[in-house]
Amino acid sequence: MTDTRTIRQIAIIGTGVIGASWTALFLAKGLRVVATDVAPGAEAVLRKFVKAAWPALERLGLSPGASQSNLRFTADLAEAVAGADLVQENGPERLDFKQTLYKQLDELLPPDVIIASSSSGLKMSEIQSGAALHPERCVIGHPFNPPHLIPLVEVVGGGKTSERTIQRAMEFYKSIDKKAVRLNKELPGHVANRLQGALAREVYYLVAEDVLSAADVDDALSWGPGLRWGIMGNMMLNHLGGGSGGIEHFFQQFAGPMSASWKALGSPVLTPELQKKLIDGVHAEVGARTVEELEAERDEILLGLLELRTKWTETAAAREVAAE
């Protein structure tokens, strides 16, 4: 099996929220995309999404050759993957569906074409059992929504995924400016969703116990630690939390109290009654704003943060060059 294939054409399977966002990103990076989805009206919905996302992608910077005209759509799976250098699969989160799909893809594609799944929770070891011919080229490439704006992608192989496939996937995602992180082992939900899940559990518990409202818990997050998390992760912030003594001093000071606090964290049960309480709280927080308005607010602030981080990175790099 050769692994020297240059990735210039992407096959997108499934053009829902994630697949459409991937499509917009790949086009913005100068790649050709052939998308497929059997849902009625899928092509029109996809093209509408890409058109709407394009101004944000222009603002972040288009790659040479970037064009919406590089998108082709077909309802035929075999036609969609013909000539593909990489497949980004975004099908339903059903193991039986994915195993059947991977059997089809495995039989249709040359052995050097990577099949990457956007699956948010299924393990590749289970998915790739459907690909009997070349399971070694199957890998998880899980993005965070919306993929055309959020840089994170989690890369993790299954039991039969080759090391070279993982390396090629990492290289590809990094080449299109994704922040690719490699997981050394499979876990249900991968990593980022597990982190979100741990936080969501405590959020729901606090609202369930009437500690504060849905709006106030959102403020506590987004105007407190959330601002810092948009700049640095937990470990780096712990290092800063230790002052001049860094991470060593942080653990000397806080390891005991922090460990003790974990015992008081909640484990709410999402009963119909609690779900209604949470839903009512969210609608009270939302007020008259539409989902589209909230998405626009999220994306505009996110774009500003991305631009600021890019500017900081470029300035830091320039300073390093000048210091040499």
PDB file of C-alpha atoms in Angstrom:
ATOM      1  CA  MET A   1       0.000   0.000   0.000  1.00  0.00           C
ATOM      2  CA  THR A   2       1.467   3.352  -1.094  1.00  0.00           C
ATOM      3  CA  ASP A   3       0.891   6.390   1.112  1.00  0.00           C
ATOM      4  CA  THR A   4       2.279   9.141  -1.097  1.00  0.00           C
ATOM      5  CA  ARG A   5      -1.099  10.327  -2.384  1.00  0.00           C
ATOM      6  CA  THR A   6      -1.444  14.105  -2.325  1.00  0.00           C
ATOM      7  CA  ILE A   7      -4.783  15.127  -0.871  1.00  0.00           C
ATOM      8  CA  ARG A   8      -6.491  17.499  -3.288  1.00  0.00           C
ATOM      9  CA  GLN A   9     -10.010  16.079  -3.604  1.00  0.00           C
ATOM     10  CA  ILE A  10     -12.274  15.282  -0.675  1.00  0.00           C
ATOM     11  CA  ALA A  11     -15.394  13.150  -0.687  1.00  0.00           C
ATOM     12  CA  ILE A  12     -17.936  14.343   1.874  1.00  0.00           C
ATOM     13  CA  ILE A  13     -20.447  11.695   2.898  1.00  0.00           C
ATOM     14  CA  GLY A  14     -23.410  13.187   4.725  1.00  0.00           C
ATOM     15  CA  THR A  15     -24.078  16.908   4.359  1.00  0.00           C
ATOM     16  CA  GLY A  16     -25.868  17.719   7.590  1.00  0.00           C
ATOM     17  CA  VAL A  17     -24.571  20.353  10.004  1.00  0.00           C
ATOM     18  CA  ILE A  18     -21.085  18.818  10.335  1.00  0.00           C
ATOM     19  CA  GLY A  19     -20.697  17.668   6.738  1.00  0.00           C
ATOM     20  CA  ALA A  20     -21.771  21.063   5.377  1.00  0.00           C
ATOM     21  CA  SER A  21     -19.330  22.883   7.649  1.00  0.00           C
ATOM     22  CA  TRP A  22     -16.473  20.565   6.639  1.00  0.00           C
ATOM     23  CA  THR A  23     -17.382  21.227   3.002  1.00  0.00           C
ATOM     24  CA  ALA A  24     -17.137  24.988   3.446  1.00  0.00           C
ATOM     25  CA  LEU A  25     -13.747  24.653   5.151  1.00  0.00           C
ATOM     26  CA  PHE A  26     -12.266  22.333   2.533  1.00  0.00           C
ATOM     27  CA  LEU A  27     -13.387  24.645  -0.268  1.00  0.00           C
ATOM     28  CA  ALA A  28     -11.876  27.631   1.555  1.00  0.00           C
ATOM     29  CA  LYS A  29      -8.584  25.755   1.728  1.00  0.00           C
ATOM     30  CA  GLY A  30      -8.471  25.397  -2.057  1.00  0.00           C
ATOM     31  CA  LEU A  31      -9.552  21.756  -2.183  1.00  0.00           C
ATOM     32  CA  ARG A  32     -12.050  20.129  -4.516  1.00  0.00           C
ATOM     33  CA  VAL A  33     -15.082  18.588  -2.837  1.00  0.00           C
ATOM     34  CA  VAL A  34     -17.586  16.031  -4.075  1.00  0.00           C
ATOM     35  CA  ALA A  35     -20.446  15.698  -1.610  1.00  0.00           C
ATOM     36  CA  THR A  36     -23.173  13.109  -1.337  1.00  0.00           C
ATOM     37  CA  ASP A  37     -26.322  12.762   0.723  1.00  0.00           C
ATOM     38  CA  VAL A  38     -29.568  10.923   0.007  1.00  0.00           C
ATOM     39  CA  ALA A  39     -31.796  13.385   1.875  1.00  0.00           C
ATOM     40  CA  PRO A  40     -34.280  15.238  -0.339  1.00  0.00           C
ATOM     41  CA  GLY A  41     -33.074  18.743  -1.183  1.00  0.00           C
ATOM     42  CA  ALA A  42     -29.655  18.093   0.334  1.00  0.00           C
ATOM     43  CA  GLU A  43     -27.713  19.820  -2.442  1.00  0.00           C
ATOM     44  CA  ALA A  44     -29.653  23.078  -2.166  1.00  0.00           C
ATOM     45  CA  VAL A  45     -29.285  23.132   1.616  1.00  0.00           C
ATOM     46  CA  LEU A  46     -25.545  22.439   1.339  1.00  0.00           C
ATOM     47  CA  ARG A  47     -24.908  25.183  -1.194  1.00  0.00           C
ATOM     48  CA  LYS A  48     -26.922  27.632   0.886  1.00  0.00           C
ATOM     49  CA  PHE A  49     -24.807  26.811   3.945  1.00  0.00           C
ATOM     50  CA  VAL A  50     -21.521  27.219   2.062  1.00  0.00           C
ATOM     51  CA  LYS A  51     -22.624  30.564   0.631  1.00  0.00           C
ATOM     52  CA  ALA A  52     -23.624  31.806   4.083  1.00  0.00           C
ATOM     53  CA  ALA A  53     -20.340  30.636   5.634  1.00  0.00           C
ATOM     54  CA  TRP A  54     -18.123  32.111   2.916  1.00  0.00           C
ATOM     55  CA  PRO A  55     -17.849  35.704   4.273  1.00  0.00           C
ATOM     56  CA  ALA A  56     -16.498  34.377   7.581  1.00  0.00           C
ATOM     57  CA  LEU A  57     -14.010  32.184   5.737  1.00  0.00           C
ATOM     58  CA  GLU A  58     -12.934  35.145   3.598  1.00  0.00           C
ATOM     59  CA  ARG A  59     -12.393  37.121   6.780  1.00  0.00           C
ATOM     60  CA  LEU A  60     -10.137  34.387   8.165  1.00  0.00           C
ATOM     61  CA  GLY A  61      -8.277  34.156   4.853  1.00  0.00           C
ATOM     62  CA  LEU A  62      -8.891  31.989   1.803  1.00  0.00           C
ATOM     63  CA  SER A  63      -6.182  29.726   0.400  1.00  0.00           C
ATOM     64  CA  PRO A  64      -5.039  30.012  -3.230  1.00  0.00           C
ATOM     65  CA  GLY A  65      -7.597  28.377  -5.523  1.00  0.00           C
ATOM     66  CA  ALA A  66     -10.401  28.598  -2.980  1.00  0.00           C
ATOM     67  CA  SER A  67     -13.769  28.709  -4.709  1.00  0.00           C
ATOM     68  CA  GLN A  68     -17.338  27.644  -4.109  1.00  0.00           C
ATOM     69  CA  SER A  69     -17.324  26.421  -7.702  1.00  0.00           C
ATOM     70  CA  ASN A  70     -15.036  23.555  -6.625  1.00  0.00           C
ATOM     71  CA  LEU A  71     -18.065  21.850  -5.066  1.00  0.00           C
ATOM     72  CA  ARG A  72     -19.844  19.075  -6.909  1.00  0.00           C
ATOM     73  CA  PHE A  73     -22.826  17.137  -5.573  1.00  0.00           C
ATOM     74  CA  THR A  74     -24.133  13.684  -6.410  1.00  0.00           C
ATOM     75  CA  ALA A  75     -26.572  11.346  -4.741  1.00  0.00           C
ATOM     76  CA  ASP A  76     -24.529   8.351  -5.934  1.00  0.00           C
ATOM     77  CA  LEU A  77     -21.952   7.081  -3.418  1.00  0.00           C
ATOM     78  CA  ALA A  78     -19.661   5.445  -5.971  1.00  0.00           C
ATOM     79  CA  GLU A  79     -19.592   8.609  -8.066  1.00  0.00           C
ATOM     80  CA  ALA A  80     -18.884  10.743  -5.014  1.00  0.00           C
ATOM     81  CA  VAL A  81     -15.797   8.801  -3.955  1.00  0.00           C
ATOM     82  CA  ALA A  82     -14.371   8.261  -7.447  1.00  0.00           C
ATOM     83  CA  GLY A  83     -11.097  10.185  -7.562  1.00  0.00           C
ATOM     84  CA  ALA A  84     -11.183  11.076  -3.871  1.00  0.00           C
ATOM     85  CA  ASP A  85      -7.893  11.386  -2.001  1.00  0.00           C
ATOM     86  CA  LEU A  86      -9.615  11.398   1.401  1.00  0.00           C
ATOM     87  CA  VAL A  87     -13.141  10.642   2.568  1.00  0.00           C
ATOM     88  CA  GLN A  88     -14.661  12.611   5.441  1.00  0.00           C
ATOM     89  CA  GLU A  89     -17.653  10.590   6.613  1.00  0.00           C
ATOM     90  CA  ASN A  90     -20.432  12.292   8.565  1.00  0.00           C
ATOM     91  CA  GLY A  91     -23.137   9.652   8.674  1.00  0.00           C
ATOM     92  CA  PRO A  92     -25.599   8.921  11.487  1.00  0.00           C
ATOM     93  CA  GLU A  93     -24.153   7.849  14.842  1.00  0.00           C
ATOM     94  CA  ARG A  94     -25.305   4.256  14.367  1.00  0.00           C
ATOM     95  CA  LEU A  95     -22.729   1.512  14.436  1.00  0.00           C
ATOM     96  CA  ASP A  96     -24.609  -0.790  12.062  1.00  0.00           C
ATOM     97  CA  PHE A  97     -24.978   2.021   9.519  1.00  0.00           C
ATOM     98  CA  LYS A  98     -21.303   2.921   9.649  1.00  0.00           C
ATOM     99  CA  GLN A  99     -20.106  -0.675   9.418  1.00  0.00           C
ATOM    100  CA  THR A 100     -22.210  -1.217   6.292  1.00  0.00           C
ATOM    101  CA  LEU A 101     -20.999   2.079   4.817  1.00  0.00           C
ATOM    102  CA  TYR A 102     -17.350   1.270   5.525  1.00  0.00           C
ATOM    103  CA  LYS A 103     -17.718  -2.070   3.775  1.00  0.00           C
ATOM    104  CA  GLN A 104     -18.954  -0.210   0.680  1.00  0.00           C
ATOM    105  CA  LEU A 105     -16.210   2.399   0.881  1.00  0.00           C
ATOM    106  CA  ASP A 106     -13.529  -0.223   1.456  1.00  0.00           C
ATOM    107  CA  GLU A 107     -14.576  -2.013  -1.721  1.00  0.00           C
ATOM    108  CA  LEU A 108     -14.898   1.174  -3.803  1.00  0.00           C
ATOM    109  CA  LEU A 109     -11.686   2.987  -2.869  1.00  0.00           C
ATOM    110  CA  PRO A 110      -8.003   2.367  -3.631  1.00  0.00           C
ATOM    111  CA  PRO A 111      -6.118   1.210  -0.523  1.00  0.00           C
ATOM    112  CA  ASP A 112      -4.178   4.479  -0.106  1.00  0.00           C
ATOM    113  CA  VAL A 113      -7.304   6.614   0.380  1.00  0.00           C
ATOM    114  CA  ILE A 114      -7.900   7.551   4.028  1.00  0.00           C
ATOM    115  CA  ILE A 115     -11.436   7.077   5.336  1.00  0.00           C
ATOM    116  CA  ALA A 116     -11.925   9.511   8.225  1.00  0.00           C
ATOM    117  CA  SER A 117     -15.013   9.545  10.402  1.00  0.00           C
ATOM    118  CA  SER A 118     -16.444  12.604  12.137  1.00  0.00           C
ATOM    119  CA  SER A 119     -18.056  10.286  14.694  1.00  0.00           C
ATOM    120  CA  SER A 120     -18.387  12.000  18.059  1.00  0.00           C
ATOM    121  CA  GLY A 121     -18.686   8.882  20.175  1.00  0.00           C
ATOM    122  CA  LEU A 122     -18.251   5.574  18.349  1.00  0.00           C
ATOM    123  CA  LYS A 123     -14.922   3.775  18.473  1.00  0.00           C
ATOM    124  CA  MET A 124     -13.037   3.244  15.231  1.00  0.00           C
ATOM    125  CA  SER A 125     -12.191  -0.329  16.278  1.00  0.00           C
ATOM    126  CA  GLU A 126     -15.903  -1.113  15.992  1.00  0.00           C
ATOM    127  CA  ILE A 127     -16.525   0.935  12.847  1.00  0.00           C
ATOM    128  CA  GLN A 128     -13.579  -0.449  10.883  1.00  0.00           C
ATOM    129  CA  SER A 129     -14.731  -4.044  11.374  1.00  0.00           C
ATOM    130  CA  GLY A 130     -16.887  -3.376   8.332  1.00  0.00           C
ATOM    131  CA  ALA A 131     -13.791  -2.674   6.217  1.00  0.00           C
ATOM    132  CA  ALA A 132     -12.350  -6.150   5.825  1.00  0.00           C
ATOM    133  CA  LEU A 133      -9.966  -5.318   2.948  1.00  0.00           C
ATOM    134  CA  HIS A 134      -8.078  -2.330   4.333  1.00  0.00           C
ATOM    135  CA  PRO A 135      -9.102  -1.441   7.892  1.00  0.00           C
ATOM    136  CA  GLU A 136      -5.668   0.112   8.394  1.00  0.00           C
ATOM    137  CA  ARG A 137      -6.708   3.245   6.444  1.00  0.00           C
ATOM    138  CA  CYS A 138      -9.710   4.028   8.674  1.00  0.00           C
ATOM    139  CA  VAL A 139      -9.377   6.710  11.369  1.00  0.00           C
ATOM    140  CA  ILE A 140     -11.450   9.066  13.495  1.00  0.00           C
ATOM    141  CA  GLY A 141     -11.139  12.751  12.544  1.00  0.00           C
ATOM    142  CA  HIS A 142     -13.665  14.256  14.941  1.00  0.00           C
ATOM    143  CA  PRO A 143     -14.241  18.003  14.592  1.00  0.00           C
ATOM    144  CA  PHE A 144     -15.935  20.466  16.900  1.00  0.00           C
ATOM    145  CA  ASN A 145     -19.012  22.310  15.691  1.00  0.00           C
ATOM    146  CA  PRO A 146     -18.841  24.336  13.499  1.00  0.00           C
ATOM    147  CA  PRO A 147     -15.760  22.763  11.856  1.00  0.00           C
ATOM    148  CA  HIS A 148     -15.240  25.661   9.448  1.00  0.00           C
ATOM    149  CA  LEU A 149     -14.604  27.950  12.441  1.00  0.00           C
ATOM    150  CA  ILE A 150     -13.534  25.798  15.405  1.00  0.00           C
ATOM    151  CA  PRO A 151      -9.959  24.587  14.747  1.00  0.00           C
ATOM    152  CA  LEU A 152     -10.026  21.468  16.937  1.00  0.00           C
ATOM    153  CA  VAL A 153     -10.025  17.997  15.394  1.00  0.00           C
ATOM    154  CA  GLU A 154      -9.407  14.847  17.417  1.00  0.00           C
ATOM    155  CA  VAL A 155      -7.507  12.078  15.632  1.00  0.00           C
ATOM    156  CA  VAL A 156      -7.600   8.531  16.975  1.00  0.00           C
ATOM    157  CA  GLY A 157      -7.167   5.187  15.305  1.00  0.00           C
ATOM    158  CA  GLY A 158      -8.805   1.859  15.927  1.00  0.00           C
ATOM    159  CA  GLY A 159      -7.112  -1.408  16.764  1.00  0.00           C
ATOM    160  CA  LYS A 160      -6.331  -2.062  13.086  1.00  0.00           C
ATOM    161  CA  THR A 161      -5.478   1.508  12.044  1.00  0.00           C
ATOM    162  CA  SER A 162      -1.886   1.855  10.882  1.00  0.00           C
ATOM    163  CA  GLU A 163       0.473   4.341  12.463  1.00  0.00           C
ATOM    164  CA  ARG A 164       1.099   5.809   9.025  1.00  0.00           C
ATOM    165  CA  THR A 165      -2.613   6.515   8.526  1.00  0.00           C
ATOM    166  CA  ILE A 166      -2.722   8.409  11.812  1.00  0.00           C
ATOM    167  CA  GLN A 167       0.360  10.399  10.822  1.00  0.00           C
ATOM    168  CA  ARG A 168      -1.081  11.209   7.379  1.00  0.00           C
ATOM    169  CA  ALA A 169      -4.385  12.304   8.917  1.00  0.00           C
ATOM    170  CA  MET A 170      -2.581  14.537  11.413  1.00  0.00           C
ATOM    171  CA  GLU A 171      -0.452  16.052   8.634  1.00  0.00           C
ATOM    172  CA  PHE A 172      -3.482  16.701   6.459  1.00  0.00           C
ATOM    173  CA  TYR A 173      -5.577  18.383   9.133  1.00  0.00           C
ATOM    174  CA  LYS A 174      -2.636  20.529  10.222  1.00  0.00           C
ATOM    175  CA  SER A 175      -2.034  21.507   6.589  1.00  0.00           C
ATOM    176  CA  ILE A 176      -5.490  23.113   6.489  1.00  0.00           C
ATOM    177  CA  ASP A 177      -4.829  24.947   9.771  1.00  0.00           C
ATOM    178  CA  LYS A 178      -6.788  22.624  12.037  1.00  0.00           C
ATOM    179  CA  LYS A 179      -5.562  22.210  15.600  1.00  0.00           C
ATOM    180  CA  ALA A 180      -5.172  18.448  15.408  1.00  0.00           C
ATOM    181  CA  VAL A 181      -4.688  16.541  18.659  1.00  0.00           C
ATOM    182  CA  ARG A 182      -3.800  12.877  18.715  1.00  0.00           C
ATOM    183  CA  LEU A 183      -5.475  10.519  21.166  1.00  0.00           C
ATOM    184  CA  ASN A 184      -3.225   7.617  22.100  1.00  0.00           C
ATOM    185  CA  LYS A 185      -6.144   5.364  23.003  1.00  0.00           C
ATOM    186  CA  GLU A 186      -9.842   5.040  22.244  1.00  0.00           C
ATOM    187  CA  LEU A 187     -12.420   6.270  24.744  1.00  0.00           C
ATOM    188  CA  PRO A 188     -16.189   6.640  24.347  1.00  0.00           C
ATOM    189  CA  GLY A 189     -16.813  10.263  23.373  1.00  0.00           C
ATOM    190  CA  HIS A 190     -13.093  10.832  22.662  1.00  0.00           C
ATOM    191  CA  VAL A 191     -11.724  13.744  24.771  1.00  0.00           C
ATOM    192  CA  ALA A 192     -13.356  17.133  24.127  1.00  0.00           C
ATOM    193  CA  ASN A 193     -16.888  15.773  24.498  1.00  0.00           C
ATOM    194  CA  ARG A 194     -15.888  14.043  27.716  1.00  0.00           C
ATOM    195  CA  LEU A 195     -14.601  17.353  29.060  1.00  0.00           C
ATOM    196  CA  GLN A 196     -17.854  19.018  28.024  1.00  0.00           C
ATOM    197  CA  GLY A 197     -19.816  16.178  29.575  1.00  0.00           C
ATOM    198  CA  ALA A 198     -18.086  16.535  32.931  1.00  0.00           C
ATOM    199  CA  LEU A 199     -18.876  20.243  32.967  1.00  0.00           C
ATOM    200  CA  ALA A 200     -22.461  19.766  31.774  1.00  0.00           C
ATOM    201  CA  ARG A 201     -23.102  17.290  34.603  1.00  0.00           C
ATOM    202  CA  GLU A 202     -22.222  19.892  37.227  1.00  0.00           C
ATOM    203  CA  VAL A 203     -24.134  22.643  35.377  1.00  0.00           C
ATOM    204  CA  TYR A 204     -27.307  20.545  35.370  1.00  0.00           C
ATOM    205  CA  TYR A 205     -26.788  19.649  39.022  1.00  0.00           C
ATOM    206  CA  LEU A 206     -26.466  23.295  40.081  1.00  0.00           C
ATOM    207  CA  VAL A 207     -29.652  24.254  38.246  1.00  0.00           C
ATOM    208  CA  ALA A 208     -31.478  21.183  39.554  1.00  0.00           C
ATOM    209  CA  GLU A 209     -30.541  22.110  43.129  1.00  0.00           C
ATOM    210  CA  ASP A 210     -31.712  25.718  42.626  1.00  0.00           C
ATOM    211  CA  VAL A 211     -28.242  27.036  43.318  1.00  0.00           C
ATOM    212  CA  LEU A 212     -28.697  29.441  40.401  1.00  0.00           C
ATOM    213  CA  SER A 213     -30.630  29.880  37.172  1.00  0.00           C
ATOM    214  CA  ALA A 214     -29.703  28.626  33.713  1.00  0.00           C
ATOM    215  CA  ALA A 215     -28.834  32.192  32.694  1.00  0.00           C
ATOM    216  CA  ASP A 216     -26.627  32.750  35.723  1.00  0.00           C
ATOM    217  CA  VAL A 217     -24.757  29.478  35.352  1.00  0.00           C
ATOM    218  CA  ASP A 218     -24.067  30.407  31.722  1.00  0.00           C
ATOM    219  CA  ASP A 219     -22.782  33.813  32.848  1.00  0.00           C
ATOM    220  CA  ALA A 220     -20.634  32.157  35.504  1.00  0.00           C
ATOM    221  CA  LEU A 221     -18.996  30.067  32.795  1.00  0.00           C
ATOM    222  CA  SER A 222     -18.740  32.429  29.846  1.00  0.00           C
ATOM    223  CA  TRP A 223     -17.702  35.514  31.848  1.00  0.00           C
ATOM    224  CA  GLY A 224     -15.404  33.610  34.195  1.00  0.00           C
ATOM    225  CA  PRO A 225     -13.318  30.541  33.340  1.00  0.00           C
ATOM    226  CA  GLY A 226     -14.718  30.451  29.798  1.00  0.00           C
ATOM    227  CA  LEU A 227     -12.859  33.645  28.924  1.00  0.00           C
ATOM    228  CA  ARG A 228      -9.598  32.068  30.048  1.00  0.00           C
ATOM    229  CA  TRP A 229     -10.320  28.758  28.307  1.00  0.00           C
ATOM    230  CA  GLY A 230     -10.558  30.618  25.016  1.00  0.00           C
ATOM    231  CA  ILE A 231      -6.900  31.545  25.483  1.00  0.00           C
ATOM    232  CA  MET A 232      -5.246  28.665  27.341  1.00  0.00           C
ATOM    233  CA  GLY A 233      -6.208  25.210  28.489  1.00  0.00           C
ATOM    234  CA  ASN A 234      -6.586  23.855  32.003  1.00  0.00           C
ATOM    235  CA  MET A 235      -2.984  22.742  32.470  1.00  0.00           C
ATOM    236  CA  MET A 236      -1.438  26.037  31.352  1.00  0.00           C
ATOM    237  CA  LEU A 237      -3.895  27.991  33.494  1.00  0.00           C
ATOM    238  CA  ASN A 238      -2.949  25.818  36.485  1.00  0.00           C
ATOM    239  CA  HIS A 239       0.665  26.735  35.792  1.00  0.00           C
ATOM    240  CA  LEU A 240      -0.226  30.430  35.896  1.00  0.00           C
ATOM    241  CA  GLY A 241      -2.366  29.821  38.984  1.00  0.00           C
ATOM    242  CA  GLY A 242       0.755  28.816  40.836  1.00  0.00           C
ATOM    243  CA  GLY A 243       2.263  32.278  40.382  1.00  0.00           C
ATOM    244  CA  SER A 244       6.042  32.434  40.099  1.00  0.00           C
ATOM    245  CA  GLY A 245       6.204  28.903  41.468  1.00  0.00           C
ATOM    246  CA  GLY A 246       4.253  27.581  38.502  1.00  0.00           C
ATOM    247  CA  ILE A 247       2.501  24.222  38.366  1.00  0.00           C
ATOM    248  CA  GLU A 248       4.593  22.838  41.237  1.00  0.00           C
ATOM    249  CA  HIS A 249       3.377  25.530  43.610  1.00  0.00           C
ATOM    250  CA  PHE A 250      -0.174  25.207  42.303  1.00  0.00           C
ATOM    251  CA  PHE A 251      -0.346  21.553  43.363  1.00  0.00           C
ATOM    252  CA  GLN A 252       1.342  22.284  46.682  1.00  0.00           C
ATOM    253  CA  GLN A 253      -1.338  24.823  47.451  1.00  0.00           C
ATOM    254  CA  PHE A 254      -4.465  23.377  45.848  1.00  0.00           C
ATOM    255  CA  ALA A 255      -4.133  19.602  45.411  1.00  0.00           C
ATOM    256  CA  GLY A 256      -5.756  18.874  48.767  1.00  0.00           C
ATOM    257  CA  PRO A 257      -8.685  21.333  48.595  1.00  0.00           C
ATOM    258  CA  MET A 258      -9.305  20.505  44.942  1.00  0.00           C
ATOM    259  CA  SER A 259      -9.430  16.761  45.586  1.00  0.00           C
ATOM    260  CA  ALA A 260     -11.797  17.315  48.496  1.00  0.00           C
ATOM    261  CA  SER A 261     -14.127  19.429  46.350  1.00  0.00           C
ATOM    262  CA  TRP A 262     -14.507  16.617  43.809  1.00  0.00           C
ATOM    263  CA  LYS A 263     -16.401  14.591  46.403  1.00  0.00           C
ATOM    264  CA  ALA A 264     -19.121  17.264  46.532  1.00  0.00           C
ATOM    265  CA  LEU A 265     -19.737  17.367  42.785  1.00  0.00           C
ATOM    266  CA  GLY A 266     -23.217  16.341  41.694  1.00  0.00           C
ATOM    267  CA  SER A 267     -24.519  13.430  39.640  1.00  0.00           C
ATOM    268  CA  PRO A 268     -27.963  14.541  38.462  1.00  0.00           C
ATOM    269  CA  VAL A 269     -30.419  12.175  36.812  1.00  0.00           C
ATOM    270  CA  LEU A 270     -31.964  13.712  33.692  1.00  0.00           C
ATOM    271  CA  THR A 271     -35.540  12.848  34.556  1.00  0.00           C
ATOM    272  CA  PRO A 272     -38.357  14.347  32.438  1.00  0.00           C
ATOM    273  CA  GLU A 273     -38.982  16.790  35.276  1.00  0.00           C
ATOM    274  CA  LEU A 274     -35.375  17.973  35.374  1.00  0.00           C
ATOM    275  CA  GLN A 275     -35.228  18.230  31.605  1.00  0.00           C
ATOM    276  CA  LYS A 276     -38.313  20.460  31.671  1.00  0.00           C
ATOM    277  CA  LYS A 277     -36.712  22.639  34.333  1.00  0.00           C
ATOM    278  CA  LEU A 278     -33.556  23.004  32.245  1.00  0.00           C
ATOM    279  CA  ILE A 279     -35.526  23.661  29.059  1.00  0.00           C
ATOM    280  CA  ASP A 280     -37.678  26.302  30.728  1.00  0.00           C
ATOM    281  CA  GLY A 281     -34.549  27.955  32.104  1.00  0.00           C
ATOM    282  CA  VAL A 282     -32.911  28.081  28.680  1.00  0.00           C
ATOM    283  CA  HIS A 283     -36.003  29.594  27.051  1.00  0.00           C
ATOM    284  CA  ALA A 284     -36.118  32.229  29.765  1.00  0.00           C
ATOM    285  CA  GLU A 285     -32.479  33.047  29.021  1.00  0.00           C
ATOM    286  CA  VAL A 286     -33.025  33.104  25.243  1.00  0.00           C
ATOM    287  CA  GLY A 287     -36.056  35.387  25.361  1.00  0.00           C
ATOM    288  CA  ALA A 288     -37.115  36.623  21.920  1.00  0.00           C
ATOM    289  CA  ARG A 289     -33.807  35.834  20.220  1.00  0.00           C
ATOM    290  CA  THR A 290     -33.883  33.280  17.396  1.00  0.00           C
ATOM    291  CA  VAL A 291     -31.433  30.414  16.944  1.00  0.00           C
ATOM    292  CA  GLU A 292     -30.078  32.196  13.875  1.00  0.00           C
ATOM    293  CA  GLU A 293     -29.440  35.357  15.894  1.00  0.00           C
ATOM    294  CA  LEU A 294     -27.669  33.409  18.608  1.00  0.00           C
ATOM    295  CA  GLU A 295     -25.533  31.593  16.030  1.00  0.00           C
ATOM    296  CA  ALA A 296     -24.579  34.930  14.471  1.00  0.00           C
ATOM    297  CA  GLU A 297     -23.590  36.299  17.886  1.00  0.00           C
ATOM    298  CA  ARG A 298     -21.523  33.195  18.639  1.00  0.00           C
ATOM    299  CA  ASP A 299     -19.760  33.229  15.281  1.00  0.00           C
ATOM    300  CA  GLU A 300     -18.978  36.968  15.278  1.00  0.00           C
ATOM    301  CA  ILE A 301     -17.338  36.829  18.706  1.00  0.00           C
ATOM    302  CA  LEU A 302     -15.587  33.589  17.773  1.00  0.00           C
ATOM    303  CA  LEU A 303     -14.178  35.173  14.610  1.00  0.00           C
ATOM    304  CA  GLY A 304     -12.833  38.044  16.680  1.00  0.00           C
ATOM    305  CA  LEU A 305     -11.110  35.634  19.052  1.00  0.00           C
ATOM    306  CA  LEU A 306      -9.644  33.612  16.181  1.00  0.00           C
ATOM    307  CA  GLU A 307      -8.326  36.768  14.530  1.00  0.00           C
ATOM    308  CA  LEU A 308      -6.793  37.916  17.811  1.00  0.00           C
ATOM    309  CA  ARG A 309      -5.121  34.558  18.411  1.00  0.00           C
ATOM    310  CA  THR A 310      -3.757  34.516  14.853  1.00  0.00           C
ATOM    311  CA  LYS A 311      -2.383  38.040  15.243  1.00  0.00           C
ATOM    312  CA  TRP A 312      -0.750  37.123  18.556  1.00  0.00           C
ATOM    313  CA  THR A 313       0.833  33.981  17.070  1.00  0.00           C
ATOM    314  CA  GLU A 314       2.198  35.898  14.072  1.00  0.00           C
ATOM    315  CA  THR A 315       3.559  38.678  16.298  1.00  0.00           C
ATOM    316  CA  ALA A 316       5.215  36.169  18.638  1.00  0.00           C
ATOM    317  CA  ALA A 317       6.791  34.371  15.664  1.00  0.00           C
ATOM    318  CA  ALA A 318       8.099  37.669  14.295  1.00  0.00           C
ATOM    319  CA  ARG A 319       9.644  38.502  17.674  1.00  0.00           C
ATOM    320  CA  GLU A 320      11.407  35.134  17.762  1.00  0.00           C
ATOM    321  CA  VAL A 321      12.841  35.681  14.289  1.00  0.00           C
ATOM    322  CA  ALA A 322      14.035  39.180  15.222  1.00  0.00           C
ATOM    323  CA  ALA A 323      15.708  37.847  18.347  1.00  0.00           C
ATOM    324  CA  GLU A 324      17.769  35.281  16.430  1.00  0.00           C
TER     325      GLU A 324
END
